[in-house]
Amino acid sequence: MSKILFVVTGADFWTLADGTKHPTGFWAEEAAAPYEAFRAAGHEVVVATPGGVVPTVDRGSLAAEVNGGQEGADKVAAALDSFTELQHPVRLEDVDLDEYAAVFYPGGHGPMEDLAVSPESGRLLTLALESGKPLGVVCHGPAALLAATKDDGTNAFAGYRLTGFTNTEETQAGLAGKAKWLLQDRLVEIGGDFQEGEPWAPYVVVDRNLVTGQNPASSAPLATELLKKLG
């Protein structure tokens, strides 16, 4: 059994362009589906958040309409209930990467607020990328990549094929016009080779040890790819 580090947003809101705070957090399926896959494969999961705060689930991610119906919503809620590690996070600032076999970042809009500008998270991501350890990042989680600035001022993920929540999906979700910035635009700006699949369909991109997923539906397939890399 090896340990997998889940780096989860500590934010419970996302500041929009007009200054209003949109309630958010982490997206339920993006934490629950990989957690279940990693635990089923016999791995231990440790959650880290900025400051060690207990993370907040985006209430919208527990709704029936985003989980394929009430049965799906109930399954996700039950999976989150069993994910007791979420209630006992370690401080992101204290994480020693050597203790972990892989790193995973779920999304939700929360990472747009805190992890996108977190130097501690940026350093961890840079180290994880350079270490060759499997690194999985899904949906809005790739916002954290924006903080992975190397000493020479370039981004550690420049030149990597990757994906994340697309401008099309943000537009269809009704939030693109309210956002300060869009994730796809920023990932392109830092030099990422952004790949875009069909809106809302599972889409995973693998480049070296980096595994990225486009949207919530991509979280389970991403976990499968990450487990392949763990052997």
JSON list of C-alpha atoms in Angstrom, two decimals, residues 103 128-137 150 155-162 191-195 204-212 222 225-230:
[
{"chain": "A", "resi": 103, "resn": "VAL", "atom": "CA", "xyz": [-0.40, 13.45, -6.12]},
{"chain": "A", "resi": 128, "resn": "ALA", "atom": "CA", "xyz": [5.95, 16.42, -8.27]},
{"chain": "A", "resi": 129, "resn": "LEU", "atom": "CA", "xyz": [6.39, 17.04, -11.98]},
{"chain": "A", "resi": 130, "resn": "GLU", "atom": "CA", "xyz": [10.18, 16.89, -11.72]},
{"chain": "A", "resi": 131, "resn": "SER", "atom": "CA", "xyz": [10.08, 13.79, -9.50]},
{"chain": "A", "resi": 132, "resn": "GLY", "atom": "CA", "xyz": [8.39, 11.68, -12.17]},
{"chain": "A", "resi": 133, "resn": "LYS", "atom": "CA", "xyz": [5.70, 10.62, -9.70]},
{"chain": "A", "resi": 134, "resn": "PRO", "atom": "CA", "xyz": [2.18, 10.30, -11.15]},
{"chain": "A", "resi": 135, "resn": "LEU", "atom": "CA", "xyz": [0.42, 13.66, -10.94]},
{"chain": "A", "resi": 136, "resn": "GLY", "atom": "CA", "xyz": [-3.31, 13.86, -11.63]},
{"chain": "A", "resi": 137, "resn": "VAL", "atom": "CA", "xyz": [-5.26, 17.10, -11.95]},
{"chain": "A", "resi": 150, "resn": "LYS", "atom": "CA", "xyz": [10.18, 28.07, -11.75]},
{"chain": "A", "resi": 155, "resn": "ASN", "atom": "CA", "xyz": [5.91, 27.86, -15.71]},
{"chain": "A", "resi": 156, "resn": "ALA", "atom": "CA", "xyz": [6.85, 24.25, -14.92]},
{"chain": "A", "resi": 157, "resn": "PHE", "atom": "CA", "xyz": [4.02, 22.97, -17.13]},
{"chain": "A", "resi": 158, "resn": "ALA", "atom": "CA", "xyz": [4.91, 24.97, -20.25]},
{"chain": "A", "resi": 159, "resn": "GLY", "atom": "CA", "xyz": [5.09, 22.62, -23.22]},
{"chain": "A", "resi": 160, "resn": "TYR", "atom": "CA", "xyz": [3.03, 19.88, -21.57]},
{"chain": "A", "resi": 161, "resn": "ARG", "atom": "CA", "xyz": [-0.07, 18.51, -23.26]},
{"chain": "A", "resi": 162, "resn": "LEU", "atom": "CA", "xyz": [-2.90, 19.05, -20.80]},
{"chain": "A", "resi": 191, "resn": "GLY", "atom": "CA", "xyz": [2.57, 27.74, -22.33]},
{"chain": "A", "resi": 192, "resn": "GLY", "atom": "CA", "xyz": [0.41, 24.68, -21.87]},
{"chain": "A", "resi": 193, "resn": "ASP", "atom": "CA", "xyz": [-0.51, 22.69, -24.99]},
{"chain": "A", "resi": 194, "resn": "PHE", "atom": "CA", "xyz": [-4.23, 22.74, -24.22]},
{"chain": "A", "resi": 195, "resn": "GLN", "atom": "CA", "xyz": [-6.28, 19.83, -25.56]},
{"chain": "A", "resi": 204, "resn": "VAL", "atom": "CA", "xyz": [-8.13, 12.58, -20.23]},
{"chain": "A", "resi": 205, "resn": "VAL", "atom": "CA", "xyz": [-4.74, 13.71, -21.50]},
{"chain": "A", "resi": 206, "resn": "VAL", "atom": "CA", "xyz": [-1.51, 11.94, -20.49]},
{"chain": "A", "resi": 207, "resn": "ASP", "atom": "CA", "xyz": [1.88, 13.59, -21.04]},
{"chain": "A", "resi": 208, "resn": "ARG", "atom": "CA", "xyz": [4.81, 11.95, -19.26]},
{"chain": "A", "resi": 209, "resn": "ASN", "atom": "CA", "xyz": [3.84, 11.72, -15.57]},
{"chain": "A", "resi": 210, "resn": "LEU", "atom": "CA", "xyz": [1.11, 14.36, -15.87]},
{"chain": "A", "resi": 211, "resn": "VAL", "atom": "CA", "xyz": [-2.50, 13.13, -16.19]},
{"chain": "A", "resi": 212, "resn": "THR", "atom": "CA", "xyz": [-5.19, 15.80, -16.62]},
{"chain": "A", "resi": 222, "resn": "LEU", "atom": "CA", "xyz": [-8.19, 9.89, -14.75]},
{"chain": "A", "resi": 225, "resn": "GLU", "atom": "CA", "xyz": [-4.73, 6.21, -15.70]},
{"chain": "A", "resi": 226, "resn": "LEU", "atom": "CA", "xyz": [-3.03, 7.29, -12.47]},
{"chain": "A", "resi": 227, "resn": "LEU", "atom": "CA", "xyz": [-3.33, 3.77, -11.05]},
{"chain": "A", "resi": 228, "resn": "LYS", "atom": "CA", "xyz": [-1.74, 2.36, -14.22]},
{"chain": "A", "resi": 229, "resn": "LYS", "atom": "CA", "xyz": [1.25, 4.61, -13.61]},
{"chain": "A", "resi": 230, "resn": "LEU", "atom": "CA", "xyz": [1.50, 3.41, -10.01]}
]
